[in-house]
Short mmCIF file of C-alpha atoms in Angstrom, two decimals:
data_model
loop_
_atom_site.label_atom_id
_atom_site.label_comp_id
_atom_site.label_asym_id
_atom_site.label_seq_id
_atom_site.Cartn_x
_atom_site.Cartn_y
_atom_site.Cartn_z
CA UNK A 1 142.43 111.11 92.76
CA UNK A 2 144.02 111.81 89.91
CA UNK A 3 145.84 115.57 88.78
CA UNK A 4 143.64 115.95 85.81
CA UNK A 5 140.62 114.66 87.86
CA UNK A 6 141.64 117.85 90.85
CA UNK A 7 142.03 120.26 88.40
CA UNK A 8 138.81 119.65 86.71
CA UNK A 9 137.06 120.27 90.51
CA UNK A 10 139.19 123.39 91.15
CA UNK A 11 136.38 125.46 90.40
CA UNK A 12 134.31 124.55 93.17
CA UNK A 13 137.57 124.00 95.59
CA UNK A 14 140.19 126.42 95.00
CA UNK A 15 139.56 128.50 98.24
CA UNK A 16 138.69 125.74 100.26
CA UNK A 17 142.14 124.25 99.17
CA UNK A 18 143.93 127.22 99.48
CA UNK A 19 143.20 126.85 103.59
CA UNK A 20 144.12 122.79 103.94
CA UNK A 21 144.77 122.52 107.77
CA UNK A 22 146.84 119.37 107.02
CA UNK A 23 149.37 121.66 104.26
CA UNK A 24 152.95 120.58 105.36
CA UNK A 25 155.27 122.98 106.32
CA UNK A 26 158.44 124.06 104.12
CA UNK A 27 160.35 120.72 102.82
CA UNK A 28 163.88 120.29 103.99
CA UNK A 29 166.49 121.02 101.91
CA UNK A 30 167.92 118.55 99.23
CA UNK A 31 170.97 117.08 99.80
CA UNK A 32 172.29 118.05 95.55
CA UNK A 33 170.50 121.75 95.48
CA UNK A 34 171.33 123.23 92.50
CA UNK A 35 173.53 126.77 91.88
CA UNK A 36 169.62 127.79 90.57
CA UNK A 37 168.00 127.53 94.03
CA UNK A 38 171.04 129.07 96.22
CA UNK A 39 172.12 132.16 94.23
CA UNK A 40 168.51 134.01 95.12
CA UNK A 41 168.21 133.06 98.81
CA UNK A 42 171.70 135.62 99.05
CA UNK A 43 169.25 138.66 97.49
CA UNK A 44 167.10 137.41 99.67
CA UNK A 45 168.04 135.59 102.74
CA UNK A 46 165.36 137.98 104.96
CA UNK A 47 162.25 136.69 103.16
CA UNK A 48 160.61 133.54 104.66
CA UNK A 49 160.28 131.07 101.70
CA UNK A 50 156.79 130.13 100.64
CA UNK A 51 156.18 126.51 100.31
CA UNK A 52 154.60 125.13 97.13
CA UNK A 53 152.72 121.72 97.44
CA UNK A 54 149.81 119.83 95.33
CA UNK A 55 146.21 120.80 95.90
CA UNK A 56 145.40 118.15 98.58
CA UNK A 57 148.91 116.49 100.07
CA UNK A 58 146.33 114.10 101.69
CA UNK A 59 145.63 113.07 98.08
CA UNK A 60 148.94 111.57 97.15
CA UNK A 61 149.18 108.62 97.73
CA UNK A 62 153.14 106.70 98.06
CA UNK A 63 153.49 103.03 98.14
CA UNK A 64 156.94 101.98 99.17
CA UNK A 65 158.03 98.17 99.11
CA UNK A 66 161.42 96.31 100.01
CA UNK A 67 161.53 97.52 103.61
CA UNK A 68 162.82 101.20 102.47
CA UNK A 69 163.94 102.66 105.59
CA UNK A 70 162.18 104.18 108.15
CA UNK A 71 163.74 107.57 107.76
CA UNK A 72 161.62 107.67 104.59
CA UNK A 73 158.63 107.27 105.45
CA UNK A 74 158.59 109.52 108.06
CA UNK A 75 159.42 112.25 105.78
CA UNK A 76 156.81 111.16 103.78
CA UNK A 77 154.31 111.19 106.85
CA UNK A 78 155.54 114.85 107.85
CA UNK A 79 154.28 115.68 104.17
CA UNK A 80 150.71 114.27 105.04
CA UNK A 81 151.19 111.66 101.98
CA UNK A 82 149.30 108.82 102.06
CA UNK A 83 151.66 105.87 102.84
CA UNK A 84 151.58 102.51 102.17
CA UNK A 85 154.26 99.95 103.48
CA UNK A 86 155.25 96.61 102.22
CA UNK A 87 158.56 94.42 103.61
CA UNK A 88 159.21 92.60 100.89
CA UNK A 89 158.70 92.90 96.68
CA UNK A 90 155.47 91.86 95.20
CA UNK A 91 154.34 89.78 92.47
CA UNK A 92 153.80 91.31 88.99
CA UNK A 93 150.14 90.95 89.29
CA UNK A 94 149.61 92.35 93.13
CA UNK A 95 152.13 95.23 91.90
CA UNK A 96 150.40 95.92 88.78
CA UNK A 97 147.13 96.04 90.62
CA UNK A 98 148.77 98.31 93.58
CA UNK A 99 150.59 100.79 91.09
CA UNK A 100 147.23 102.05 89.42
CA UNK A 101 146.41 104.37 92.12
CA UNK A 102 149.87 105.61 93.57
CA UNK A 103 151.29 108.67 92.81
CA UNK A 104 154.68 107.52 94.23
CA UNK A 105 156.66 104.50 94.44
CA UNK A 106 159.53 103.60 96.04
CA UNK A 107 161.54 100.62 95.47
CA UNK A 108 165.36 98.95 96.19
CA UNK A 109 166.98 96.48 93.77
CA UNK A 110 164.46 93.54 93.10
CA UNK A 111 161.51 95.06 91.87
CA UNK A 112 161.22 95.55 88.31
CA UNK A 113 158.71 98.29 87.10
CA UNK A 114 158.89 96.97 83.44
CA UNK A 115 157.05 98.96 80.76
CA UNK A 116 154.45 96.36 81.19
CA UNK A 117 154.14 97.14 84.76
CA UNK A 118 154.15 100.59 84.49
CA UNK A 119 151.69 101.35 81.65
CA UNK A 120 148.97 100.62 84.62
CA UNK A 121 150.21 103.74 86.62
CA UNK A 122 147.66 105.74 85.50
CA UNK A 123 148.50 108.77 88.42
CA UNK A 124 152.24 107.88 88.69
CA UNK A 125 154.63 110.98 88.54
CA UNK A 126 157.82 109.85 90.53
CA UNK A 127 159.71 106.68 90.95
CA UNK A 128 162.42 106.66 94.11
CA UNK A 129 164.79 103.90 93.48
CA UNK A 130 166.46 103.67 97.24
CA UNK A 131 169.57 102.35 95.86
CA UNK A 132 172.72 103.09 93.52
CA UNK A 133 171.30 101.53 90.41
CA UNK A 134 168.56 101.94 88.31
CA UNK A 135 168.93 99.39 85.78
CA UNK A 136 165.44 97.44 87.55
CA UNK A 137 163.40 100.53 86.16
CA UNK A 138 162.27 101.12 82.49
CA UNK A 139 163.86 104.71 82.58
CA UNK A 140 162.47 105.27 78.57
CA UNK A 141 159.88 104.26 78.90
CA UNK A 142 159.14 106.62 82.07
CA UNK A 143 160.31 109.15 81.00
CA UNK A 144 157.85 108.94 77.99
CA UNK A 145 155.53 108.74 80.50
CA UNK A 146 155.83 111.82 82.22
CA UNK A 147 157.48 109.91 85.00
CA UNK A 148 160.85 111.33 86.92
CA UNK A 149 163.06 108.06 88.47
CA UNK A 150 165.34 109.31 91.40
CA UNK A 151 167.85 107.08 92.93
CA UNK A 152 170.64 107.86 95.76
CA UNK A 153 173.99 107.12 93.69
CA UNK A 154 176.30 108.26 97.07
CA UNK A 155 175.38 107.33 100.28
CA UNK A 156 176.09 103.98 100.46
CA UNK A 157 179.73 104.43 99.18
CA UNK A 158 181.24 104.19 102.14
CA UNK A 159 179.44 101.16 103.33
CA UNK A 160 180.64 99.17 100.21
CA UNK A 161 184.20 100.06 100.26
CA UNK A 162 184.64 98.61 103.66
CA UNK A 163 182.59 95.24 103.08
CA UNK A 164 185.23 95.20 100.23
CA UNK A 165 188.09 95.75 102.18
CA UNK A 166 187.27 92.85 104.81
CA UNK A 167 186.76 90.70 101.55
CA UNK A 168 190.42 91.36 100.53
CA UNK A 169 191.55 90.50 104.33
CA UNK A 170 189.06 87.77 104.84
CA UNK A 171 190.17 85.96 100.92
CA UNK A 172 194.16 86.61 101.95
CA UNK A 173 193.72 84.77 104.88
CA UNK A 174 191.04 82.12 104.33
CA UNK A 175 188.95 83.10 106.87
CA UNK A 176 186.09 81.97 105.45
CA UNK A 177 187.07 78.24 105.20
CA UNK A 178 188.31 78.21 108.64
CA UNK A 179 185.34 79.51 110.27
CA UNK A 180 183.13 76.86 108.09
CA UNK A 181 185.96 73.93 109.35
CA UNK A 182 185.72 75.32 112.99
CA UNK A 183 181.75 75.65 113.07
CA UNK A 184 182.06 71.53 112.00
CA UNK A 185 184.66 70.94 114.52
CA UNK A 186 187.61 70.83 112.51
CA UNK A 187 190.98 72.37 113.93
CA UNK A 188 192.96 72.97 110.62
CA UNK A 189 195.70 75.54 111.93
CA UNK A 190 197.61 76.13 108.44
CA UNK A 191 199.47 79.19 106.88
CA UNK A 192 200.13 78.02 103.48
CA UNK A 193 199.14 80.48 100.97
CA UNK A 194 197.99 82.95 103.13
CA UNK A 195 198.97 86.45 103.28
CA UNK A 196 199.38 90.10 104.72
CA UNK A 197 197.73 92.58 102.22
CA UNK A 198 200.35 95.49 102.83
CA UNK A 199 202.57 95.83 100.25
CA UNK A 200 199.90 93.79 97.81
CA UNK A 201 198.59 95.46 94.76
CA UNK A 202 194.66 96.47 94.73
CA UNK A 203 193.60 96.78 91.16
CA UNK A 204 189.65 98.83 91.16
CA UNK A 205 187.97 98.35 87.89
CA UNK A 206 185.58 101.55 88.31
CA UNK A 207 187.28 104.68 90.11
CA UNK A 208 183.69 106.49 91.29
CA UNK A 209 182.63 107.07 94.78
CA UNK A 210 182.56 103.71 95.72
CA UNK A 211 186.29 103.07 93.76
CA UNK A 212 187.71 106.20 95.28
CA UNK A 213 186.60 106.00 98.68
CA UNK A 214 187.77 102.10 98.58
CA UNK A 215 191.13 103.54 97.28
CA UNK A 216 191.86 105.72 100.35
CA UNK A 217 191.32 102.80 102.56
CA UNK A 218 193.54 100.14 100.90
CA UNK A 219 196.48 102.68 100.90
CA UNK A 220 196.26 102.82 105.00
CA UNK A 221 196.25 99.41 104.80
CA UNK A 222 199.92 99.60 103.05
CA UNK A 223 198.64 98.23 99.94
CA UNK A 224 199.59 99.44 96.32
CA UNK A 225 196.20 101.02 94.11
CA UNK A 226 195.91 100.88 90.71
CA UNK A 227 192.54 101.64 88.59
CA UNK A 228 190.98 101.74 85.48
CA UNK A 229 188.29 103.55 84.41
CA UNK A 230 186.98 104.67 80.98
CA UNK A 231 187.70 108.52 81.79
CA UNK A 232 190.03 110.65 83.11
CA UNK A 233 190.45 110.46 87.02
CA UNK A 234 192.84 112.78 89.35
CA UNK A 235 193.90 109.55 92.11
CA UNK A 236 193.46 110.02 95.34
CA UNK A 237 196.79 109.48 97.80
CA UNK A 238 199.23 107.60 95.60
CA UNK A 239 196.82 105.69 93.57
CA UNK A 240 197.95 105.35 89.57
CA UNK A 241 195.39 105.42 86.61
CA UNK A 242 196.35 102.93 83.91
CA UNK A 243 195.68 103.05 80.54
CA UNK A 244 193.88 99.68 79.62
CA UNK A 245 192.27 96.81 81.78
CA UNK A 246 194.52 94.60 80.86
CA UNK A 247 197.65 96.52 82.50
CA UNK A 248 195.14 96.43 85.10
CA UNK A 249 194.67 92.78 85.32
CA UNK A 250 198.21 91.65 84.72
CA UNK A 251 199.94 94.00 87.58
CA UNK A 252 197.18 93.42 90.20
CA UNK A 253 197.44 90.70 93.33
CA UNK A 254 193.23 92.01 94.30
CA UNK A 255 190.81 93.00 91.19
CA UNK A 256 187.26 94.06 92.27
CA UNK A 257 184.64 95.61 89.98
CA UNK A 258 182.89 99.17 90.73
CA UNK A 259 180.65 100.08 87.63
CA UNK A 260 177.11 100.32 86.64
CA UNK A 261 175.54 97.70 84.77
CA UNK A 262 175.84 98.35 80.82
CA UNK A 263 175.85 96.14 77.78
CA UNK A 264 179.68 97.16 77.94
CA UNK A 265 180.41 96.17 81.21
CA UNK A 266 178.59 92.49 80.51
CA UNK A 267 180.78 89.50 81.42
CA UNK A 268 183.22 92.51 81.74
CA UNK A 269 185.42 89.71 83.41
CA UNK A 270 185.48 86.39 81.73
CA UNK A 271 188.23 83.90 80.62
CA UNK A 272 190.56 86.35 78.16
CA UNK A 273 190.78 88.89 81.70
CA UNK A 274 190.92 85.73 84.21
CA UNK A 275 193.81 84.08 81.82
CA UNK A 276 195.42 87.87 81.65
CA UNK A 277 195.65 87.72 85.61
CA UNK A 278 198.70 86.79 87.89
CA UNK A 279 198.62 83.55 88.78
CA UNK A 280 196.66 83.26 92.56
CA UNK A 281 194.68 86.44 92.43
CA UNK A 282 191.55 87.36 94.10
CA UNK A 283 188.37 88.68 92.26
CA UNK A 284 185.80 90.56 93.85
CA UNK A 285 182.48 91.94 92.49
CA UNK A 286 180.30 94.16 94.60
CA UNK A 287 178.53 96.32 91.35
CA UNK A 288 176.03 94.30 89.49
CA UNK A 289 175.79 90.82 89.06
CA UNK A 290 176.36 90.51 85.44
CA UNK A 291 179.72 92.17 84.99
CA UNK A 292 181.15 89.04 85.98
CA UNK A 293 181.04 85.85 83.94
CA UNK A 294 180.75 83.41 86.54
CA UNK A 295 180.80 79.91 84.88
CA UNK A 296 184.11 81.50 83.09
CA UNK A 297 184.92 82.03 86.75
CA UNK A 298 184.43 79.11 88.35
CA UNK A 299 186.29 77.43 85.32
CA UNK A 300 189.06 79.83 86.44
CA UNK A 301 189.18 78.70 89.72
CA UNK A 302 189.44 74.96 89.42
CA UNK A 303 192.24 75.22 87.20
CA UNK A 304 193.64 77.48 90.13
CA UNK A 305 194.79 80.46 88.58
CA UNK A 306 192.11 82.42 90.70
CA UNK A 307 192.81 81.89 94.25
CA UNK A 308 189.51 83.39 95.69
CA UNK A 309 186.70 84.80 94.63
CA UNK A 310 184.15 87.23 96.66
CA UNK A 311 180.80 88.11 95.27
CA UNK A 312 177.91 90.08 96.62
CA UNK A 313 175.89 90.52 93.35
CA UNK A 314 174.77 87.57 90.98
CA UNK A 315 172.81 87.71 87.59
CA UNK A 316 169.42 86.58 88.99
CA UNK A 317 168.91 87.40 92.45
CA UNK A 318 165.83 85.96 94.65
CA UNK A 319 162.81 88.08 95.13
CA UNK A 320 163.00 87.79 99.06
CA UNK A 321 164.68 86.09 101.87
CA UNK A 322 163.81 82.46 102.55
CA UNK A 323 165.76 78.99 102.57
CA UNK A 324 166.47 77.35 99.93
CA UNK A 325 165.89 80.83 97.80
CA UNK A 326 169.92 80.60 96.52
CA UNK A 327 169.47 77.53 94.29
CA UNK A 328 170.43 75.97 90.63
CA UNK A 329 166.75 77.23 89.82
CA UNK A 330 167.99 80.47 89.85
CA UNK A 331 171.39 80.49 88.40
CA UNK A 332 172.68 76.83 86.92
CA UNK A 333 175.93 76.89 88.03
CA UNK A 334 174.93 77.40 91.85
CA UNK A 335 175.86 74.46 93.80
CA UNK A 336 179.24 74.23 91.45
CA UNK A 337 180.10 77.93 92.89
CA UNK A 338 179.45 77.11 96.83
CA UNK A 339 181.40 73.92 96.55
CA UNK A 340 184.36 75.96 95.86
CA UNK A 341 187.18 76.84 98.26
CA UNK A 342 187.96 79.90 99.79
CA UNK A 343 184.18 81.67 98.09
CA UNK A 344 182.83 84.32 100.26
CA UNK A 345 179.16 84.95 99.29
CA UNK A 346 177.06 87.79 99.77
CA UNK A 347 173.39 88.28 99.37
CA UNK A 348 173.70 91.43 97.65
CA UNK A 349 174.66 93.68 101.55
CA UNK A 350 177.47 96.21 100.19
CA UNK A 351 175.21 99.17 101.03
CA UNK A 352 173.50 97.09 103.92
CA UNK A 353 174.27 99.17 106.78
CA UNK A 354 172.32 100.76 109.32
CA UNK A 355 174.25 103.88 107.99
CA UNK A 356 173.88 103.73 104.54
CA UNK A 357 170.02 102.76 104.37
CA UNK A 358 168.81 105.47 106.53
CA UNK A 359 171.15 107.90 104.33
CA UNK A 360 169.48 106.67 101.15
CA UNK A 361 166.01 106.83 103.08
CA UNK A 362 166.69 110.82 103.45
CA UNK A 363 168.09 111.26 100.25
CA UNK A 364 165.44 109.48 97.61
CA UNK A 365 162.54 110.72 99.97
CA UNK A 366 163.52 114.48 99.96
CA UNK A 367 164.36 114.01 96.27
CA UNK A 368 160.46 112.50 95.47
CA UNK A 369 158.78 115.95 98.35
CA UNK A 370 160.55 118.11 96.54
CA UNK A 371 159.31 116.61 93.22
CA UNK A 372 155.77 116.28 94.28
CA UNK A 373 156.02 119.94 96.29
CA UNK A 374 157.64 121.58 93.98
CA UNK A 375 158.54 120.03 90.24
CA UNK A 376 162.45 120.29 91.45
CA UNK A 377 164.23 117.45 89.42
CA UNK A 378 167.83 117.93 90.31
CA UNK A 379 168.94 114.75 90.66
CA UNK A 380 167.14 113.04 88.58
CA UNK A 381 168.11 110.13 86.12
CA UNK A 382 166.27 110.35 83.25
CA UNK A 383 164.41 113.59 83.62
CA UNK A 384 166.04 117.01 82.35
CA UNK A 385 167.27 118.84 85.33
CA UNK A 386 164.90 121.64 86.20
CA UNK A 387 164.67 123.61 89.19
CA UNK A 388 162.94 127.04 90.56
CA UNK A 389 164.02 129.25 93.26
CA UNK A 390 161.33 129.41 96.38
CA UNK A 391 158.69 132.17 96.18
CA UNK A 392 158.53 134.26 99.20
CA UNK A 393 155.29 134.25 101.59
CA UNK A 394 153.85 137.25 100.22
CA UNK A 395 153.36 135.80 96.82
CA UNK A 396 149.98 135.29 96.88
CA UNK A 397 148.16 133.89 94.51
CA UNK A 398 150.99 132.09 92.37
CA UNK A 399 150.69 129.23 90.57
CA UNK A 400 153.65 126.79 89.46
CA UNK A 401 153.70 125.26 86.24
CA UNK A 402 155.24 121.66 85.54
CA UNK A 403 154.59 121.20 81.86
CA UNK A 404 155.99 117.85 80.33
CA UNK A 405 156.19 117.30 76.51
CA UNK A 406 157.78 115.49 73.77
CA UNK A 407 161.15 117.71 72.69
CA UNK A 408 160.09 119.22 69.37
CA UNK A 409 160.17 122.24 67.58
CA UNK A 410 157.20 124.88 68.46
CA UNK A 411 156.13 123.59 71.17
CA UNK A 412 157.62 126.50 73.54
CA UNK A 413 156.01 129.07 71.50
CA UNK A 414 152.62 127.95 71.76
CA UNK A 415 153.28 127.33 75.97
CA UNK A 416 154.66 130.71 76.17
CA UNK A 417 151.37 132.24 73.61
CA UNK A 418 148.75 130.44 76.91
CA UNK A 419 151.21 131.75 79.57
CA UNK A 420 151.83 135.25 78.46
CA UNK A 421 147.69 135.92 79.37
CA UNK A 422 149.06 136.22 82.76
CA UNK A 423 152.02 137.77 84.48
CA UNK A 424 155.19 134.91 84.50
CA UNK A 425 157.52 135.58 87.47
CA UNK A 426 160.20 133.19 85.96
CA UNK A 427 160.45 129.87 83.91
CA UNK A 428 162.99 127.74 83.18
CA UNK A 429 162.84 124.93 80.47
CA UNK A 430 165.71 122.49 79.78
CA UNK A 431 165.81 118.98 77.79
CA UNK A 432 166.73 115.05 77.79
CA UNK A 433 166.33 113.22 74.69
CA UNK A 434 162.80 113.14 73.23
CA UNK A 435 161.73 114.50 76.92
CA UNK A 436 161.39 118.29 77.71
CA UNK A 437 160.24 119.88 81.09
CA UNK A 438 159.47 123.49 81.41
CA UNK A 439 158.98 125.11 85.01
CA UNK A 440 157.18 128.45 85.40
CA UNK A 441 155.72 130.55 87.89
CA UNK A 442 152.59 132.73 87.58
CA UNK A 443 151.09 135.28 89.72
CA UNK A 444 148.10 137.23 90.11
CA UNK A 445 145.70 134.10 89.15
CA UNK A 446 142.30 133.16 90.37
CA UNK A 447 140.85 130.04 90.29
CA UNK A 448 139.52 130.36 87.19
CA UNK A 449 142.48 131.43 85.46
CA UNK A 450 143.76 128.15 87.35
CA UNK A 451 141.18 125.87 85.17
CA UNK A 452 141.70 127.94 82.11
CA UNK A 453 145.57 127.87 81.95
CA UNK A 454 145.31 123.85 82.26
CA UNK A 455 142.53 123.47 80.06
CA UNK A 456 144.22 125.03 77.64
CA UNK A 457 148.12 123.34 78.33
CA UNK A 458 145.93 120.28 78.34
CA UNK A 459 144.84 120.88 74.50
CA UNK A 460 148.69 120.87 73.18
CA UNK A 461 149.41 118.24 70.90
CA UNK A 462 152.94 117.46 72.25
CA UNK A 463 151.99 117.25 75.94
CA UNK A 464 152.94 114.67 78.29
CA UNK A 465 151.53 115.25 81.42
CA UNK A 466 150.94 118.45 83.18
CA UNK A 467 150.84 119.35 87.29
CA UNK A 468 149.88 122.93 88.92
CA UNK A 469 151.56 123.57 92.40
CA UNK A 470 150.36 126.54 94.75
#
């Protein structure tokens, strides 16, 4: 059912709704809560906190795809959602067809929720992207939508830094190729042109949580870090900022790539940075698959001034697991790459880990309750950055406000001249671009002030969309 469609009914409903034996209980706490939501609870750390919820949990209805972890959905289940649980990713049409009742969506890396896709979601309010990136997701044009996208940028740090660091070992040594020769019976027992990585220089394009963390490791290893990165970094340990790539490139034995997919960062590494490399280094990219240029790459390689290569990430990526998925059909150059020696490929498992996925499970799913409970969008990636403190148990009769509307003069004053009929607790109201979101709290209202408040929020001419919590 859709908000506008339970509001309209409220009349009739309001009391009955106000009693909903299936209501959850008070949603756990997110794992980025804001200065906003901690400073009250030390005025008030006596007072049981109320929780705020839509008008029928059962109502809302969360479709997750892409085998999201189970630590997700049972958060989701504790809410008394409505969830519905796919493996894989699904076809444009099936997803088109399945995202026109959800409320909810969450997704991982290979489903794209294009602006043609999403113009269906009539009831959407929250995408959870259970990943780092969110470059699969039309962020404009959800946001213009009303829409908050939440992702989990963290938790799989850790898990990527280490699948990195047995790259470097397993590339040093070529490990790879002698597995391969071993599983086909050959003995080929050689030590030419492999080496220890203590005392080698790392060289991390990218010095975020994944670069940092990655940093710290390499340096118990014995290894020497330098970085790059397009701000200003304090180093962890002895690590050493440099200036430009290229100082980068030219002093490092190991270059791997940590950064976010951005028409700057395309083909970040092609020929110029694989020519401006020593002689026999190692490239590894475990960030997104077009940062780099792997024809230029591969070109690199047979001319043997790169002396391994691992990749986890690739431009086009298949839309589930199957033989035969990794082909020239998807990317042209294919079977050139896998001929190669000493290749380690990946199918995109840097935040594959037990670990990691059950972290990002908790983390995007208590980002989307809290949403959906309670308009909170800390955290969010293309959304302004609103949150409310809790109300206590004795306020009765409060309603929450989540008005969404295009960022333009007036448009405040005219919310404020509908709102100020009634007694506001507290608001808060903060922007993004063409996008504004303002948060406030009423008390004292009945269920007809309920229907009259949105009625008349629902009349503005620079509205978006428009939810009441209680």
């Amino acid at each position: 059912m859709a908000f506008g469609q339970q509001i309209n009914n409220l009349q009739e409903s309001f009391e009955a709704a106000m009693n909903l034996s299936n209501s959850p209980g008070a949603v756990s706490t997110s794992p980025t809560q804001s200065f906003m939501n901690t400073l009250p609870h030390r005025l008030s750390a006596a007072k049981q906190q109320k929780a705020l919820k839509p008008f029928s949990t059962g109502d809302i209805k969360i479709l997750l795809l892409e085998n999201v972890n189970q630590t997700a959905i049972e958060i989701f289940n504790k809410q008394g959602y409505q969830v519905e649980f796919h493996k894989s990713s699904l076809p444009e049409a099936e997803l088109i067809e399945k995202i026109k009742d959800v409320h909810a969506i969450g997704i991982r890396s290979k489903t794209k929720l294009t602006a043609e896709v999403l113009k269906h979601a009539k009831n959407l309010v929250v995408i959870g992207c259970f990943c780092i990136g969110t470059n699969q997701v039309d962020l404009d044009f959800a946001a213009k939508q009303g829409i908050s996208v939440f992702n989990s940028p963290f938790s799989n740090s850790r898990s990527v830094a280490e699948l990195v660091i047995a790259e470097i070992i397993t590339l040093a040594r070529q490990l790879g190729d002698r597995s391969i020769e071993l599983h086909t019976g050959t003995w080929n027992k050689v030590s030419a042109k492999c080496w220890e990585v203590r005392g080698k220089t790392l060289g991390i394009i990218g010095y975020g949580h994944i670069g940092s963390q990655l940093s710290v490791l390499a340096e118990a290893l014995g290894m020497n870090v330098l970085y790059y990165d397009i701000v200003t970094i304090m180093s962890l340990g002895t690590a050493k900022q440099v200036s430009t790539l290229n100082e980068l490139l030219n002093k490092s034995d190991f270059v791997t790539c940590h950064v976010p997919a951005t028409p700057e960062t395309k083909n970040l590494l092609s020929g110029p940075q694989f020519a401006a490399m020593k002689d026999g280094a190692y490239v590894i990219n475990a960030s997104r698959g077009t940062v780099v240029d792997i024809p230029a790459l591969i070109q690199a390689m047979k001319a043997g001034k790169i002396a391994g290569a691992a990749l986890d990430v690739y431009p086009n990526e298949p839309a589930k697991n199957g033989a035969g998925a990794f082909s020239d059909d998807l990317n042209p150059w294919t079977s050139e790459l896998v001929s190669l020696p000493n290749v380690i490929l990946t199918p995109h498992i840097g935040g594959s880990t037990e670990e990691a996925q059950s972290s990002i499970g908790i983390e995007v799913a208590t980002a989307l309750t809290k949403y959906i409970n309670e308009g909170n969008t800390v955290g969010a990636v293309n959304f302004p950055e609103v949150s409310l403190r809790a109300l206590d148990l004795d306020q009765e009769n409060t309603v929450r406000v989540l008005y969404i509307h295009q960022n333009v003069p007036g448009v405040l004053k005219t919310v404020n001249n509908i709102l100020s009929n009634h007694n506001i607790e507290k608001q808060f109201s903060d922007s993004n671009g063409d996008i504004a979101y303002l948060m406030a709290d009423i008390s004292n209202v009945n269920q007809s002030d309920i229907k009259q408040i949105y009625d008349e929020l629902n009349d503005t001419s620079y509205k978006i969309s428009i939810r009441l919590l209680y």
